[in-house]
């Protein structure tokens, strides 16, 4: 849609879609103009990204970019309300982009079916971090700090959720490192710990509202404040967040574990005959849906073998690999992560066994 002239009927449809926003006290046409000029990057189109994009779709934005490397799975459908059963197996970024265009044909939508990279921030006014991953959030935080761009952050796991806005270029700068100074890995997951579907909707809705607050002054953004929700009792609490005089950014990890693509791993296990040990760190319930032949449980890994670590999409495997590398002798064989996890393995038609 870049450079195209919107159809008058599409512009009229947008006007009707955004009419309730325009009617807000203090909003009007100036707010709509600010939204129409805004370029928003949404990292993640899953449990949080789905409600975020649902509300952003009809907000009258100028451009929305969706970054997500994952594909739709049946287990997503209860909470990732952008998708239907017919979308299973399709890239989430592309499905999400279709839904946004279906609501507002005027908005420019860019779908990137890939992992987040710092350069994705370039050219955007606000970033929404809906990936719900500590690793991704640290990368988003650093990229946004370098670009001087604010970003909206949210998380939901079990019955607990949080939302905040970080902005290193604000008069009182604050970012994710101030909330979590220790470089802890991703340890929880919806697959392992569960998540209340409606919690994702509640947290995602608050995240979407932060975009309107940042771009068009529709309310006060949560900069310097962390909003926490306990969905067992539906109790919301707010905590202030400030950068202390001794606040420093944590040092980057000494080294990331290497990654291997599914096709390359298949060659290692097949024609190459490479003596690697597969370590599947998923839950028993996930493994019951199928494992790569020859996989072992984490407790069966040994220090004298080259390991390839497998999880659903790569996040948990990366965290496990980091800990394994730190615990193994310096001269131990390498620990490698299957890039994209078993999701990518299956997407390429490679075999699994019960």
mmCIF file of C-alpha atoms in Angstrom, residues 134-135 138 176-177 180-187 249-253 322:
data_model
loop_
_atom_site.group_PDB
_atom_site.id
_atom_site.type_symbol
_atom_site.label_atom_id
_atom_site.label_comp_id
_atom_site.label_asym_id
_atom_site.label_seq_id
_atom_site.Cartn_x
_atom_site.Cartn_y
_atom_site.Cartn_z
ATOM 1 C CA UNK A 134 13.001 -11.667 28.785
ATOM 2 C CA UNK A 135 15.588 -12.291 26.078
ATOM 3 C CA UNK A 138 16.336 -6.928 26.622
ATOM 4 C CA UNK A 176 13.538 -2.661 31.277
ATOM 5 C CA UNK A 177 17.003 -2.953 32.836
ATOM 6 C CA UNK A 180 15.056 -6.327 35.999
ATOM 7 C CA UNK A 181 18.763 -5.482 36.353
ATOM 8 C CA UNK A 182 19.841 -9.125 36.503
ATOM 9 C CA UNK A 183 20.163 -10.832 33.091
ATOM 10 C CA UNK A 184 17.921 -13.753 34.017
ATOM 11 C CA UNK A 185 16.929 -16.216 31.267
ATOM 12 C CA UNK A 186 13.417 -17.111 30.183
ATOM 13 C CA UNK A 187 12.341 -19.772 32.665
ATOM 14 C CA UNK A 249 23.012 -1.753 32.384
ATOM 15 C CA UNK A 250 24.067 -5.382 32.857
ATOM 16 C CA UNK A 251 26.931 -6.684 30.798
ATOM 17 C CA UNK A 252 25.910 -8.667 27.762
ATOM 18 C CA UNK A 253 26.280 -12.439 28.074
ATOM 19 C CA UNK A 322 23.532 -21.081 28.538
#
